[in-house]
mmCIF file of C-alpha atoms and ligand atoms in Angstrom:
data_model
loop_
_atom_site.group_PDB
_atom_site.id
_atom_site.type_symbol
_atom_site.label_atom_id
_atom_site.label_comp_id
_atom_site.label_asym_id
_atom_site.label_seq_id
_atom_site.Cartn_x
_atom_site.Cartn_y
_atom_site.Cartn_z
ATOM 1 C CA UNK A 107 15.121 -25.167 17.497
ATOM 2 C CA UNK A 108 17.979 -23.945 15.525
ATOM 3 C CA UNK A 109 17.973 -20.514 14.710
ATOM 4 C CA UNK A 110 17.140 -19.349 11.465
ATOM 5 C CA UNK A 111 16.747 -15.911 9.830
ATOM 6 C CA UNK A 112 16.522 -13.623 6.442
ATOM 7 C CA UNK A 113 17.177 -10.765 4.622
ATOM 8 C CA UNK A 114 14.716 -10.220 1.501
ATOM 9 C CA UNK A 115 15.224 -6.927 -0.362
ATOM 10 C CA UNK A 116 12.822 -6.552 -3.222
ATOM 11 C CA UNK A 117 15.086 -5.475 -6.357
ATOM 12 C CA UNK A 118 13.616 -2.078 -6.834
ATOM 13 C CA UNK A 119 16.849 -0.156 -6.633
ATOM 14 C CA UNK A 120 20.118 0.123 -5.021
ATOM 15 C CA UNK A 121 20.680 -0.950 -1.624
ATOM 16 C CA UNK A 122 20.786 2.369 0.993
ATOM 17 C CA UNK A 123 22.360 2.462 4.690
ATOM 18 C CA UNK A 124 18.663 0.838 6.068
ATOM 19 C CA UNK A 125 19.172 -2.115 4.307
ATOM 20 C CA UNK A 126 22.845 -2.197 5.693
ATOM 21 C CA UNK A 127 21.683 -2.116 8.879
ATOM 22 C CA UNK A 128 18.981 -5.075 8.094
ATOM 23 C CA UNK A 129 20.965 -6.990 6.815
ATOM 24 C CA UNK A 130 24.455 -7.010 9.351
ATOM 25 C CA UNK A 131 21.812 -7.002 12.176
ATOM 26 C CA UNK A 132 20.352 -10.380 11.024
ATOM 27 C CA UNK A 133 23.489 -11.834 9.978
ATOM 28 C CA UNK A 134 25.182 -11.164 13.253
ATOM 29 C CA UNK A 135 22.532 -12.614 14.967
ATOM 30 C CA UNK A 136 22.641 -15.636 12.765
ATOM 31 C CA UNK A 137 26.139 -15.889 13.376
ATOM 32 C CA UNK A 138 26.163 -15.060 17.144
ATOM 33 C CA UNK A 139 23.467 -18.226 17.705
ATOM 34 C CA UNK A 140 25.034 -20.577 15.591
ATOM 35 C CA UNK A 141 21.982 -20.569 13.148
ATOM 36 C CA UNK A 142 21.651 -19.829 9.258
ATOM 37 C CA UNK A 143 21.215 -16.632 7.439
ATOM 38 C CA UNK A 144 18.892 -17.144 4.050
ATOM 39 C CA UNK A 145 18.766 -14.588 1.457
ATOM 40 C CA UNK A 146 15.038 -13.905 -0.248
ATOM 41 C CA UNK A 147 14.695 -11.542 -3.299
ATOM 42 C CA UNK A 148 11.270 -10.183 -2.814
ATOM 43 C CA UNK A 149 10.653 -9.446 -6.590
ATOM 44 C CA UNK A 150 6.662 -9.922 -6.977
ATOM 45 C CA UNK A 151 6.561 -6.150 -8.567
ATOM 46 C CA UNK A 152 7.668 -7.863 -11.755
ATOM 47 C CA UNK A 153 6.930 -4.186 -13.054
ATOM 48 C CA UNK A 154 9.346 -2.324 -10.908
ATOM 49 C CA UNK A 155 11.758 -5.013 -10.391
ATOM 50 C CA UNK A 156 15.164 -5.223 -12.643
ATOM 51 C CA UNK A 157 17.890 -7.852 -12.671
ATOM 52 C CA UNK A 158 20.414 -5.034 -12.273
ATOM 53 C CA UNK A 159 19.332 -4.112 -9.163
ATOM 54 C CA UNK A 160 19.144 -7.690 -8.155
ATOM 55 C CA UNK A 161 22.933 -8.539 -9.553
ATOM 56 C CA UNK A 162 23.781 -5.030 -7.017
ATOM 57 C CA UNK A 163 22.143 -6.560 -3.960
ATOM 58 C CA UNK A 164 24.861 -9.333 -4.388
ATOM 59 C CA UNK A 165 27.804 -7.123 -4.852
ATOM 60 C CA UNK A 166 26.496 -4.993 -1.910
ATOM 61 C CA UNK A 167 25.860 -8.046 0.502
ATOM 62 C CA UNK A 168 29.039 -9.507 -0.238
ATOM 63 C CA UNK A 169 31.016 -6.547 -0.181
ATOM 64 C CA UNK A 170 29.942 -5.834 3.589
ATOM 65 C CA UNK A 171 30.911 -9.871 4.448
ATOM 66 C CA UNK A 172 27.579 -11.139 4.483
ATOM 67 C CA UNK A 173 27.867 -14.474 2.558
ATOM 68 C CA UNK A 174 24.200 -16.658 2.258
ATOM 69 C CA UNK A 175 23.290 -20.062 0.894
ATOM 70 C CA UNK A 176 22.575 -21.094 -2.608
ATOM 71 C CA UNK A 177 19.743 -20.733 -3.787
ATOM 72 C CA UNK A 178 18.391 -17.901 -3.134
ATOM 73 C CA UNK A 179 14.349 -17.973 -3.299
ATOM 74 C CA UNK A 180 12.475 -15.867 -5.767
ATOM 75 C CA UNK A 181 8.979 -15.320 -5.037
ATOM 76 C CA UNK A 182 8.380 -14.978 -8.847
ATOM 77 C CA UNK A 183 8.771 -18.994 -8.855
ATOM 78 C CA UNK A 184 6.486 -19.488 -5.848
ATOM 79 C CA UNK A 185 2.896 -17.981 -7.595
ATOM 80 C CA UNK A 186 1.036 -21.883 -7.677
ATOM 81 C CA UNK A 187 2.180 -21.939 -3.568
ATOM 82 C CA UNK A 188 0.372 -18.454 -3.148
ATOM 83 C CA UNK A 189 -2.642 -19.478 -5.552
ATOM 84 C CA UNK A 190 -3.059 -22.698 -3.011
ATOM 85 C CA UNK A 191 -2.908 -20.213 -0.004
ATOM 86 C CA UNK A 192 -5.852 -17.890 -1.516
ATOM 87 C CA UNK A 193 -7.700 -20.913 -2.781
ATOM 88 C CA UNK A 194 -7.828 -22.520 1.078
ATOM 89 C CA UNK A 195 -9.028 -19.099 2.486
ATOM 90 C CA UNK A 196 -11.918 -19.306 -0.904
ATOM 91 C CA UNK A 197 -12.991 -22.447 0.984
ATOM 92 C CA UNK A 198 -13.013 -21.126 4.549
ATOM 93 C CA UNK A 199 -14.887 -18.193 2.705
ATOM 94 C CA UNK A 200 -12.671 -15.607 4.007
ATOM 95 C CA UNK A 201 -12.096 -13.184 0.999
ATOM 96 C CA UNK A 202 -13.683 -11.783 -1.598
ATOM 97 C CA UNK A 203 -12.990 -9.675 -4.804
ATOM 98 C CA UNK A 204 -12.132 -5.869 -5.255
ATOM 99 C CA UNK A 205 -12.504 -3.837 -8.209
ATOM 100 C CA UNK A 206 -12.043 -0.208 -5.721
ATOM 101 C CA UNK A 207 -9.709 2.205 -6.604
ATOM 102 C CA UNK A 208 -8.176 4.514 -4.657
ATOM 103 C CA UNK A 209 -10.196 6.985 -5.947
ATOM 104 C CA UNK A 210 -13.509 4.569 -5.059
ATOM 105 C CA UNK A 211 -11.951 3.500 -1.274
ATOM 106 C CA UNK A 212 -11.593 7.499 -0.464
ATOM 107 C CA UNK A 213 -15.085 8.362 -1.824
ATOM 108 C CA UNK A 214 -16.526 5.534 0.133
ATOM 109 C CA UNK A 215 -15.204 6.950 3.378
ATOM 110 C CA UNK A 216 -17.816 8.663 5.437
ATOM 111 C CA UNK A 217 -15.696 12.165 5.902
ATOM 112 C CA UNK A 218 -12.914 11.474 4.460
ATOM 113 C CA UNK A 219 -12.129 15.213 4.753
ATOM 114 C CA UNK A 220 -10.789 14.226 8.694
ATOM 115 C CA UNK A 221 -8.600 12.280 7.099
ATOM 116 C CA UNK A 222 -8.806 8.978 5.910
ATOM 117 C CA UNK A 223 -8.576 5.996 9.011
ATOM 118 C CA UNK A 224 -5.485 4.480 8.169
ATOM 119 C CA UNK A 225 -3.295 0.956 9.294
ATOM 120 C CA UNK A 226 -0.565 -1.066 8.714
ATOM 121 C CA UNK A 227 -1.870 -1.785 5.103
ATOM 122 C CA UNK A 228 -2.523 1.737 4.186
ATOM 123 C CA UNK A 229 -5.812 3.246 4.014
ATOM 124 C CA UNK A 230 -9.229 1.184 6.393
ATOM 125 C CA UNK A 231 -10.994 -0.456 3.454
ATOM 126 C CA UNK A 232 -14.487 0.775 4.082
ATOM 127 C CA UNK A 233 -16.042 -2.308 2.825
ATOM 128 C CA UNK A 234 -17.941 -1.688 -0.462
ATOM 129 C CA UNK A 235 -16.896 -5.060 -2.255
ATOM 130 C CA UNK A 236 -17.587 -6.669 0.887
ATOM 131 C CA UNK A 237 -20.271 -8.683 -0.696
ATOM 132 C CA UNK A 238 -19.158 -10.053 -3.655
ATOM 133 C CA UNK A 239 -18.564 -13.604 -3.785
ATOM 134 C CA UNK A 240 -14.835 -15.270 -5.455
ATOM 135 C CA UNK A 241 -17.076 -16.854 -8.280
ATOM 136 C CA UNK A 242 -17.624 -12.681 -9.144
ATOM 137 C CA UNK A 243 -13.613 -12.664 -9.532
ATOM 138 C CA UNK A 244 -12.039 -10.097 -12.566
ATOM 139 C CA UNK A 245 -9.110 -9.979 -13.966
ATOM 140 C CA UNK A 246 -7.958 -6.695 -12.568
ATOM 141 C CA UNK A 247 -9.669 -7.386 -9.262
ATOM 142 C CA UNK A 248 -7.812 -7.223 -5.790
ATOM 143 C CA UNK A 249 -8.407 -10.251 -3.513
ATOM 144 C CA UNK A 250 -9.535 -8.622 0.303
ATOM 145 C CA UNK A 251 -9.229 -10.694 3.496
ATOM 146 C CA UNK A 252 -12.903 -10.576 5.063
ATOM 147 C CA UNK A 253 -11.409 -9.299 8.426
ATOM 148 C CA UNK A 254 -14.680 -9.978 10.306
ATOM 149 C CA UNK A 255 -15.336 -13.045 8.978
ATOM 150 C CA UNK A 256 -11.563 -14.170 9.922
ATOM 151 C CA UNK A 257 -12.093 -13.675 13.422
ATOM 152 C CA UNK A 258 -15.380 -14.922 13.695
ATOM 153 C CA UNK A 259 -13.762 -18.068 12.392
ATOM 154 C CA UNK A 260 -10.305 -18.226 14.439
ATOM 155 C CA UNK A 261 -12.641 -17.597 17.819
ATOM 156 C CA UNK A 262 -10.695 -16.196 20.764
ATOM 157 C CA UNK A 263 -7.743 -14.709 18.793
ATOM 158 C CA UNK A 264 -5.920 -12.981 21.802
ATOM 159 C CA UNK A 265 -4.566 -17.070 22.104
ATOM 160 C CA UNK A 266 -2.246 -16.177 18.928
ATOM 161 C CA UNK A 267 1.221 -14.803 20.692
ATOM 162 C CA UNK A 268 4.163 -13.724 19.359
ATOM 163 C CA UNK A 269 7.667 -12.643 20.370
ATOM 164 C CA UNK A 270 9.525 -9.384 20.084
ATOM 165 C CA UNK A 271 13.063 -9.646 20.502
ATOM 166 C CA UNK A 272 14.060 -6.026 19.078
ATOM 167 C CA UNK A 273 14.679 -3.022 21.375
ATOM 168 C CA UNK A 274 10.942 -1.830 21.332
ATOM 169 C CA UNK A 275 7.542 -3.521 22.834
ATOM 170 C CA UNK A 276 9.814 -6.543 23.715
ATOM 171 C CA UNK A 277 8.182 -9.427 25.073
ATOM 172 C CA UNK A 278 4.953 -11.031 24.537
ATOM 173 C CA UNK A 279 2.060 -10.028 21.830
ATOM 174 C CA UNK A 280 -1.022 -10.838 21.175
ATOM 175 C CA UNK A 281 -3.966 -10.805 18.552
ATOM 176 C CA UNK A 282 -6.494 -7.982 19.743
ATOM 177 C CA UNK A 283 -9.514 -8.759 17.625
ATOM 178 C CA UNK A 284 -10.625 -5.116 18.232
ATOM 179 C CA UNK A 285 -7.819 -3.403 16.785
ATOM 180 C CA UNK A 286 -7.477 -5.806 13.695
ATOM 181 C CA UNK A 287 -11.255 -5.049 13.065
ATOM 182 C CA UNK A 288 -11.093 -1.295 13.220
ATOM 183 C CA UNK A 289 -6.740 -0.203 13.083
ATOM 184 C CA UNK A 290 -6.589 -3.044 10.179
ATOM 185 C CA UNK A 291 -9.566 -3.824 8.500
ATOM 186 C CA UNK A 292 -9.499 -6.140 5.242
ATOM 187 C CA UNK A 293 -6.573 -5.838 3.741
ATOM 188 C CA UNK A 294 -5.536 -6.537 0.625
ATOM 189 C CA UNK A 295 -3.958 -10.543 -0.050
ATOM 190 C CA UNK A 296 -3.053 -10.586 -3.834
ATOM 191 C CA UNK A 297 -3.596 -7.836 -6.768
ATOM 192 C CA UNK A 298 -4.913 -8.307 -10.612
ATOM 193 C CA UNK A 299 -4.218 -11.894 -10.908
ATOM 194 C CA UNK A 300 -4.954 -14.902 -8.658
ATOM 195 C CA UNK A 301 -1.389 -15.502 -7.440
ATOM 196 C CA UNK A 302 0.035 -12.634 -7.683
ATOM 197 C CA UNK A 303 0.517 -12.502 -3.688
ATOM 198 C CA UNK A 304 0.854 -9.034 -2.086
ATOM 199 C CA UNK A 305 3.893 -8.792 0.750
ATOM 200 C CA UNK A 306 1.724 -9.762 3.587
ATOM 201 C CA UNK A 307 0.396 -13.161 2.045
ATOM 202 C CA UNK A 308 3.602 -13.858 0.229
ATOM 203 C CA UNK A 309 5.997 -13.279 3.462
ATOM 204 C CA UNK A 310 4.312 -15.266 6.133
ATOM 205 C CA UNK A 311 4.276 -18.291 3.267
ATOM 206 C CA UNK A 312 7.685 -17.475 2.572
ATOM 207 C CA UNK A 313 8.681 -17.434 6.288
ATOM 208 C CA UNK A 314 7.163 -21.332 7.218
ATOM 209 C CA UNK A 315 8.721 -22.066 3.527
ATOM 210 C CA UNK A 316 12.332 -21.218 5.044
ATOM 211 C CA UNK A 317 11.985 -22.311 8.003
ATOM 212 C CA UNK A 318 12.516 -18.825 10.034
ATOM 213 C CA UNK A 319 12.896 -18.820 13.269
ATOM 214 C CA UNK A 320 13.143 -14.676 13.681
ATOM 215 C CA UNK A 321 12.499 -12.100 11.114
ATOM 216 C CA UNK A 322 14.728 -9.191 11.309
ATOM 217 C CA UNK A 323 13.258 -5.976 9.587
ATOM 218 C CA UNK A 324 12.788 -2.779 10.486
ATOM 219 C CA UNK A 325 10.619 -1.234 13.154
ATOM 220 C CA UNK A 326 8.264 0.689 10.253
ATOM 221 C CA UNK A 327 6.764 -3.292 10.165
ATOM 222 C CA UNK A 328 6.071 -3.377 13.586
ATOM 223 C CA UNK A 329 2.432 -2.794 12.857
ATOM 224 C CA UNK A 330 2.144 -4.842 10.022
ATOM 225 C CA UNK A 331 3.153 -8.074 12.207
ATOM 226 C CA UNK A 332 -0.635 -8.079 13.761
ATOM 227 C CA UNK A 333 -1.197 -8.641 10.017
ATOM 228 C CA UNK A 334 1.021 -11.463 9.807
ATOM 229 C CA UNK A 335 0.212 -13.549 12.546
ATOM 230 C CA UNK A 336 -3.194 -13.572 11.651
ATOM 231 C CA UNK A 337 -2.500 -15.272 8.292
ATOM 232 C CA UNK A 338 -0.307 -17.888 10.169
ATOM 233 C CA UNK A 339 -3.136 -18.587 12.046
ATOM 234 C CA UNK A 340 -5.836 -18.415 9.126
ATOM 235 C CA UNK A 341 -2.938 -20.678 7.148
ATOM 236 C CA UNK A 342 -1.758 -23.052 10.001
ATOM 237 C CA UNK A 343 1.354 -21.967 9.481
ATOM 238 C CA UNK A 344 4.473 -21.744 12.397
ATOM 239 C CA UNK A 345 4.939 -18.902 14.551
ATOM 240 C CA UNK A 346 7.714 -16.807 14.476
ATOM 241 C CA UNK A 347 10.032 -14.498 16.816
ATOM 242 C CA UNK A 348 10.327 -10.546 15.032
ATOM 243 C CA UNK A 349 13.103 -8.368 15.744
ATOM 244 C CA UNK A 350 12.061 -4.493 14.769
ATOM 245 C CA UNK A 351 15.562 -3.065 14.463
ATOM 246 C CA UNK A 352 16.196 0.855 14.683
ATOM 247 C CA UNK A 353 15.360 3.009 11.147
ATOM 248 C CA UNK A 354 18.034 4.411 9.377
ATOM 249 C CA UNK A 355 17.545 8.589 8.537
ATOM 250 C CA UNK A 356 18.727 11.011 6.716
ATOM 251 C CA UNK A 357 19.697 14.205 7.657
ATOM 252 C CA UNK A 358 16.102 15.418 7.909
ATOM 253 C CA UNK A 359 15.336 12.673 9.974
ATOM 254 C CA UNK A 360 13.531 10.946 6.870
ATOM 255 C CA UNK A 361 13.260 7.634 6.662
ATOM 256 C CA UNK A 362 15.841 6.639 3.898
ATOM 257 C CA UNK A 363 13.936 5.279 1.047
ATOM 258 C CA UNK A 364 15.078 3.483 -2.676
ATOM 259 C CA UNK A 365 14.275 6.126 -4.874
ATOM 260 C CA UNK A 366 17.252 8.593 -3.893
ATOM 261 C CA UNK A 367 20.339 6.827 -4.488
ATOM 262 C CA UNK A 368 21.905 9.300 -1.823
ATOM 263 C CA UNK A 369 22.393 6.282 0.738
ATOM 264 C CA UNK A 370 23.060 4.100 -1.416
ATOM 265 C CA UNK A 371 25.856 1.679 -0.016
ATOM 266 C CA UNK A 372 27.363 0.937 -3.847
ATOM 267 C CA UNK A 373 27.732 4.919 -4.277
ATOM 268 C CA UNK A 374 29.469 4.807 -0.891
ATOM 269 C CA UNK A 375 31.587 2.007 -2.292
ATOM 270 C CA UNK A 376 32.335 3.925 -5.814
ATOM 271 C CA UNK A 377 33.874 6.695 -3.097
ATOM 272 C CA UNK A 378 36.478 4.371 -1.455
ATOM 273 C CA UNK A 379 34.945 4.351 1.622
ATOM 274 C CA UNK A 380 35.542 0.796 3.292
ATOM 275 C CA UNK A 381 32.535 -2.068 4.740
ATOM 276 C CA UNK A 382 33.843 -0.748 8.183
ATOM 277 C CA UNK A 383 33.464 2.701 7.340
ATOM 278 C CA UNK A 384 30.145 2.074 6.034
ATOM 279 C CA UNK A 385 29.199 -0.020 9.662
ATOM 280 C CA UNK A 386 30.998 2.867 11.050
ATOM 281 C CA UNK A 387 27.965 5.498 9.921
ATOM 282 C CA UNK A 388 25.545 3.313 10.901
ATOM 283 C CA UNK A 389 26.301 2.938 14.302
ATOM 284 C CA UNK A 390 27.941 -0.986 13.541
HETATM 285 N N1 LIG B 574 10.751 -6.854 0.919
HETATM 286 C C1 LIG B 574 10.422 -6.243 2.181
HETATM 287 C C2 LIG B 574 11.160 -4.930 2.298
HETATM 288 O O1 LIG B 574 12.151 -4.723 1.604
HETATM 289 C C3 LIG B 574 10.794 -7.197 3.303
HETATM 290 C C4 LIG B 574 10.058 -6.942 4.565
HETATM 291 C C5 LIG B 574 10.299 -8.045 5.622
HETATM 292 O O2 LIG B 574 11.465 -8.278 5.957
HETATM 293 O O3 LIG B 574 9.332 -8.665 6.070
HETATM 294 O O4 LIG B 574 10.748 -4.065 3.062
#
């Protein structure tokens, strides 16, 4: 199968030294197996995401030498795909609706003054909308993945493999129905509106959509791709090598996030500093 892989930065700000290193490391790889490298803009926060940044993600890409096919997809065009998604896990009767805050999911938790259980989706939903059937379904509502339920449907899970091709757990994984039950727990699939996929729906539709063959991303996902392989399963869809690359820091040792521009590779551009100088402080 020919190799095929992706970058997809959500346009929520500039592009820091991270997603530098994302993006050389799958386009290298690309490149080095004589496959394709596809370009995703991952812009489903309509609220936080701006053209601007968008229009910089470009000029960044292309100003390291990263060059992608036209077009690009926008998951902003793709809501009646993720609507069909949700609507065949209504009929398997596999999620429900979820009015819970934060506020709500923390109250909920027996002592949540040990600190709240937490996964690869944030905090272990402790279940309260657990009951409520779709038909019950708000505008404003979150749409959960019945976790239990999901299992009890796939059967023996631990037959759902994947491969991991970065430099840590390489080799062989598998679906533990133990820790997806109690380290994952029903996670959230879409927010407010039906179709309005959260990441872990959207990417694993967006993945089979393009055809990937390995997603490169960083290793801070590692956990999340239990989550993802589940929904391939639940969804029929192809499975799919991963390749957790190495987490850019700062100074501190912080993991480098969009809000400071500090990292950012256009300021490093503004400076004069060249693409190789740029691959040069990120180990490239
Ligand atoms: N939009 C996600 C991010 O920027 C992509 C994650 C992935 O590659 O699966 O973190």
């Amino acid at each position: 199968m020919p190799y095929v892989t992706r970058f997809a930065p959500s346009p929520t700000g500039p592009l820091h030294l991270g997603h530098a290193f994302s993006a050389l490391t799958a386009y290298t790889r690309a490149r080095e197996q004589n496959g394709r490298f596809l370009l995703r803009i991952e812009d489903g926060d309509t609220s936080r995401c701006r053209p601007e940044w968008e229009a910089l993600i470009y000029a960044d890409l292309r100003w390291l030498g990263i060059s992608w096919p036209e077009p690009v997809l926008h998951i902003t065009a793709r809501e009646d795909i993720y609507a069909s998604a949700l609507k065949r896990l209504d009929e398997l009767d596999l999620i429900y609706p979820c009015s819970c805050t934060r506020r709500d999911v923390m109250n909920a938790l027996s002592a949540p003054q040990e600190g709240a259980p937490m996964g690869p989706d944030g905090v272990i939903y402790p279940g309260t909308c657990r009951s409520r059937a779709m038909a019950s379904f708000r505008t404003g509502d979150a749409i959960r993945l019945d976790m239990a339920k999901s299992l009890a449907y796939l059967g023996d899970v631990s037959r759902f493999s994947w491969q991991e091709t970065g430099p840590y757990e390489t080799g062989t994984h598998r679906l533990d129905s133990a820790q997806l039950i109690h380290g994952v727990g029903d996670i959230v699939l879409a927010r407010k509106e039906l179709g309005t996929a959260a990441y872990h729906l959207s990417v694993v539709i967006d993945d089979a959509a393009q055809g990937i063959t390995e997603a490169v991303r960083g290793a801070d996902l590692m956990e999340a791709t239990q989550i993802h392989r589940l929904l391939q399963a639940l969804l029929d869809l192809p499975e799919l090598a991963y390749h957790h690359h190495r987490l850019i820091r700062d100074e501190n040792g912080k993991r480098l996030a969009k809000r400071t521009d500090a990292k950012a590779i256009s300021k490093f551009r503004e400076e004069g500093l060249t693409p190789e100088d740029v691959k040069a402080l990120i180990g490239l």
